[in-house]
mmCIF file of C-alpha atoms in Angstrom:
data_model
loop_
_atom_site.group_PDB
_atom_site.id
_atom_site.type_symbol
_atom_site.label_atom_id
_atom_site.label_comp_id
_atom_site.label_asym_id
_atom_site.label_seq_id
_atom_site.Cartn_x
_atom_site.Cartn_y
_atom_site.Cartn_z
ATOM 1 C CA PRO A 124 103.843 -33.038 64.657
ATOM 2 C CA ARG A 125 106.575 -30.928 66.272
ATOM 3 C CA ARG A 126 106.218 -32.672 69.634
ATOM 4 C CA SER A 127 106.113 -36.034 67.914
ATOM 5 C CA GLU A 128 109.494 -35.438 66.271
ATOM 6 C CA GLU A 129 110.981 -34.218 69.540
ATOM 7 C CA ALA A 130 109.548 -37.225 71.324
ATOM 8 C CA LYS A 131 111.207 -39.502 68.784
ATOM 9 C CA ASP A 132 114.519 -37.736 69.451
ATOM 10 C CA ASP A 133 114.004 -38.241 73.181
ATOM 11 C CA VAL A 134 113.247 -41.941 72.697
ATOM 12 C CA SER A 135 116.305 -42.456 70.506
ATOM 13 C CA GLY A 136 118.569 -40.698 72.970
ATOM 14 C CA GLY A 137 119.206 -37.655 70.768
ATOM 15 C CA SER A 138 119.209 -34.195 72.305
ATOM 16 C CA LYS A 139 118.409 -30.821 70.816
ATOM 17 C CA GLY A 140 118.989 -28.919 74.032
ATOM 18 C CA ASP A 141 116.983 -27.911 77.023
ATOM 19 C CA ASP A 142 114.155 -26.390 74.948
ATOM 20 C CA ALA A 143 113.468 -29.689 73.223
ATOM 21 C CA ILE A 144 113.542 -31.567 76.524
ATOM 22 C CA SER A 145 111.173 -29.054 78.046
ATOM 23 C CA ALA A 146 108.803 -29.366 75.060
ATOM 24 C CA VAL A 147 108.849 -33.148 75.332
ATOM 25 C CA ARG A 148 108.137 -32.945 79.064
ATOM 26 C CA GLU A 149 105.212 -30.581 78.410
ATOM 27 C CA GLY A 150 103.944 -32.916 75.703
ATOM 28 C CA ALA A 151 104.268 -35.877 78.057
ATOM 29 C CA VAL A 152 102.281 -34.197 80.818
ATOM 30 C CA GLU A 153 99.652 -33.043 78.328
ATOM 31 C CA ALA A 154 99.359 -36.558 76.860
ATOM 32 C CA PHE A 155 99.059 -37.997 80.369
ATOM 33 C CA GLU A 156 96.325 -35.538 81.332
ATOM 34 C CA ASP A 157 94.406 -36.310 78.130
ATOM 35 C CA ALA A 158 94.671 -40.029 78.898
ATOM 36 C CA VAL A 159 93.422 -39.465 82.452
ATOM 37 C CA CYS A 160 90.348 -37.665 81.095
ATOM 38 C CA SER A 161 89.729 -40.509 78.661
ATOM 39 C CA VAL A 162 90.142 -43.166 81.350
ATOM 40 C CA ARG A 163 87.821 -41.281 83.696
ATOM 41 C CA LYS A 164 85.130 -40.961 81.046
ATOM 42 C CA GLN A 165 85.293 -44.695 80.254
ATOM 43 C CA HIS A 166 85.423 -46.096 83.772
ATOM 44 C CA ALA A 167 83.711 -43.608 86.035
ATOM 45 C CA PRO A 168 81.438 -41.245 84.190
ATOM 46 C CA GLN A 169 80.493 -38.455 86.544
ATOM 47 C CA LYS A 170 78.976 -35.033 86.187
ATOM 48 C CA GLY A 171 81.287 -32.066 86.037
ATOM 49 C CA ASN A 172 84.629 -31.384 84.466
ATOM 50 C CA VAL A 173 86.707 -34.561 84.752
ATOM 51 C CA ALA A 174 89.906 -32.623 84.105
ATOM 52 C CA GLU A 175 89.426 -30.542 87.264
ATOM 53 C CA ARG A 176 89.213 -33.414 89.734
ATOM 54 C CA PRO A 177 92.380 -34.261 91.678
ATOM 55 C CA LEU A 178 94.383 -37.225 90.445
ATOM 56 C CA SER A 179 93.810 -40.525 92.195
ATOM 57 C CA GLU A 180 95.463 -43.910 92.314
ATOM 58 C CA ALA A 181 92.735 -45.201 89.970
ATOM 59 C CA ASP A 182 93.712 -42.580 87.377
ATOM 60 C CA PHE A 183 97.308 -43.787 87.357
ATOM 61 C CA VAL A 184 96.223 -47.444 87.210
ATOM 62 C CA GLY A 185 94.001 -46.645 84.228
ATOM 63 C CA VAL A 186 96.806 -44.887 82.359
ATOM 64 C CA HIS A 187 99.203 -47.731 83.211
ATOM 65 C CA ARG A 188 96.741 -50.211 81.667
ATOM 66 C CA LEU A 189 96.445 -48.009 78.589
ATOM 67 C CA VAL A 190 100.236 -47.893 78.231
ATOM 68 C CA TRP A 191 100.404 -51.700 78.362
ATOM 69 C CA LYS A 192 97.737 -51.952 75.660
ATOM 70 C CA ILE A 193 99.592 -49.655 73.249
ATOM 71 C CA TYR A 194 103.331 -49.933 73.968
ATOM 72 C CA THR A 195 104.013 -52.347 71.096
ATOM 73 C CA SER A 196 101.849 -50.576 68.507
ATOM 74 C CA GLN A 197 102.384 -46.963 69.664
ATOM 75 C CA PRO A 198 105.647 -46.948 71.633
ATOM 76 C CA VAL A 199 106.289 -43.194 71.357
ATOM 77 C CA ARG A 200 102.829 -42.399 72.739
ATOM 78 C CA ALA A 201 103.305 -45.025 75.451
ATOM 79 C CA LEU A 202 106.615 -43.426 76.415
ATOM 80 C CA LEU A 203 105.030 -39.972 76.514
ATOM 81 C CA LEU A 204 102.269 -41.260 78.783
ATOM 82 C CA ALA A 205 104.765 -42.965 81.092
ATOM 83 C CA GLN A 206 106.941 -39.847 81.256
ATOM 84 C CA GLY A 207 103.902 -37.685 81.937
ATOM 85 C CA ALA A 208 102.814 -40.022 84.725
ATOM 86 C CA LEU A 209 106.300 -39.942 86.244
ATOM 87 C CA ASP A 210 106.275 -36.134 86.196
ATOM 88 C CA ARG A 211 102.834 -35.983 87.816
ATOM 89 C CA LEU A 212 103.761 -38.612 90.417
ATOM 90 C CA ARG A 213 106.749 -36.470 91.430
ATOM 91 C CA THR A 214 104.614 -33.371 91.972
ATOM 92 C CA GLU A 215 100.903 -34.064 92.283
ATOM 93 C CA SER A 216 100.747 -37.018 94.624
ATOM 94 C CA ALA A 217 104.024 -36.859 96.499
ATOM 95 C CA GLY A 218 103.772 -38.517 99.874
ATOM 96 C CA ALA A 219 100.890 -40.859 99.099
ATOM 97 C CA THR A 220 101.739 -44.442 99.963
ATOM 98 C CA TRP A 221 100.888 -45.775 96.516
ATOM 99 C CA THR A 222 103.027 -43.323 94.544
ATOM 100 C CA LYS A 223 106.311 -45.203 95.006
ATOM 101 C CA GLN A 224 104.856 -48.420 93.621
ATOM 102 C CA MET A 225 103.254 -46.573 90.701
ATOM 103 C CA THR A 226 106.578 -44.888 89.959
ATOM 104 C CA GLY A 227 108.156 -48.334 89.634
ATOM 105 C CA TRP A 228 105.377 -49.354 87.254
ATOM 106 C CA PHE A 229 105.806 -46.334 85.012
ATOM 107 C CA PHE A 230 109.608 -46.647 84.865
ATOM 108 C CA ASN A 231 109.043 -50.230 83.724
ATOM 109 C CA ASP A 232 106.467 -49.017 81.167
ATOM 110 C CA ALA A 233 108.943 -46.465 79.787
ATOM 111 C CA GLY A 234 111.593 -49.182 79.522
ATOM 112 C CA ALA A 235 109.225 -51.398 77.552
ATOM 113 C CA ALA A 236 108.433 -48.590 75.094
ATOM 114 C CA CYS A 237 112.135 -47.837 74.616
ATOM 115 C CA ARG A 238 112.849 -51.525 74.042
ATOM 116 C CA VAL A 239 110.200 -51.659 71.293
ATOM 117 C CA VAL A 240 111.775 -48.760 69.372
ATOM 118 C CA GLY A 241 115.240 -50.281 69.773
ATOM 119 C CA ASN A 242 116.687 -47.811 72.272
ATOM 120 C CA LEU A 243 118.044 -50.569 74.463
ATOM 121 C CA ARG A 244 120.438 -48.453 76.540
ATOM 122 C CA GLN A 245 117.622 -46.093 77.531
ATOM 123 C CA ALA A 246 115.425 -49.118 78.292
ATOM 124 C CA LEU A 247 118.119 -50.372 80.668
ATOM 125 C CA GLU A 248 118.124 -47.048 82.509
ATOM 126 C CA TYR A 249 114.359 -47.119 82.960
ATOM 127 C CA TYR A 250 114.397 -50.773 84.035
ATOM 128 C CA GLU A 251 117.185 -50.137 86.567
ATOM 129 C CA ALA A 252 115.173 -47.253 88.049
ATOM 130 C CA SER A 253 112.108 -49.492 88.199
ATOM 131 C CA LEU A 254 114.036 -52.309 89.864
ATOM 132 C CA SER A 255 115.460 -49.978 92.507
ATOM 133 C CA ILE A 256 111.990 -48.741 93.433
ATOM 134 C CA ARG A 257 110.455 -52.203 93.348
ATOM 135 C CA ARG A 258 113.149 -53.491 95.689
ATOM 136 C CA ALA A 259 112.628 -50.542 98.035
ATOM 137 C CA THR A 260 108.870 -51.160 98.163
ATOM 138 C CA GLY A 261 109.149 -54.932 98.519
ATOM 139 C CA ASP A 262 107.256 -55.535 95.260
ATOM 140 C CA GLN A 263 108.514 -59.061 94.537
ATOM 141 C CA HIS A 264 106.253 -59.621 91.531
ATOM 142 C CA GLY A 265 107.421 -56.333 90.029
ATOM 143 C CA GLN A 266 111.050 -57.197 90.751
ATOM 144 C CA ALA A 267 110.689 -60.507 88.919
ATOM 145 C CA ALA A 268 109.092 -58.823 85.906
ATOM 146 C CA THR A 269 111.730 -56.101 85.761
ATOM 147 C CA LEU A 270 114.599 -58.587 86.169
ATOM 148 C CA GLY A 271 113.162 -60.563 83.240
ATOM 149 C CA ASN A 272 112.965 -57.371 81.180
ATOM 150 C CA LEU A 273 116.574 -56.506 82.040
ATOM 151 C CA GLY A 274 117.656 -60.005 81.013
ATOM 152 C CA ASN A 275 115.855 -59.680 77.686
ATOM 153 C CA VAL A 276 117.554 -56.363 76.939
ATOM 154 C CA TYR A 277 121.010 -57.641 77.871
ATOM 155 C CA GLN A 278 120.398 -60.681 75.669
ATOM 156 C CA ALA A 279 119.379 -58.414 72.772
ATOM 157 C CA LEU A 280 122.584 -56.430 73.314
ATOM 158 C CA GLY A 281 124.593 -59.658 73.122
ATOM 159 C CA GLU A 282 125.660 -59.355 76.752
ATOM 160 C CA LEU A 283 124.680 -62.860 77.805
ATOM 161 C CA PRO A 284 126.663 -62.929 81.080
ATOM 162 C CA ARG A 285 124.770 -59.803 82.213
ATOM 163 C CA ALA A 286 121.479 -61.330 81.053
ATOM 164 C CA ILE A 287 122.095 -64.331 83.279
ATOM 165 C CA GLU A 288 122.824 -62.149 86.319
#
């Protein structure tokens, strides 16, 4: 309950200081790790403690798919999962060739969740970050999707000239 309220503040752009941001970040990483365990149990049941295995590209793909299944019905949870993935991508798998592309995916996921709850300015920030990464990695399909998302947000904001760009 406490994290949920702080997460809602984070989604809406409100700030209750560094402690709240830190609590949201912890909640995001915890939610991400829980989702990884769930994804692992569903798609690759193995003996042993699934939480202790190192993260893999398949783990991030599984969480990304989960986020896309829930972002319209559970946008705050989707945002927490995306933020947790972004945190883990920065630390856990730095240097792997697939991490840049995944980072673009999860910024786009976070933008979609923010758009659903009506925080359009925050959605723009996430989409811009996604677009930058997708351009840098040469992900043309991802660029097209993110440009469409940016256009939809600018249209919703009534900024039609920007939407057309």
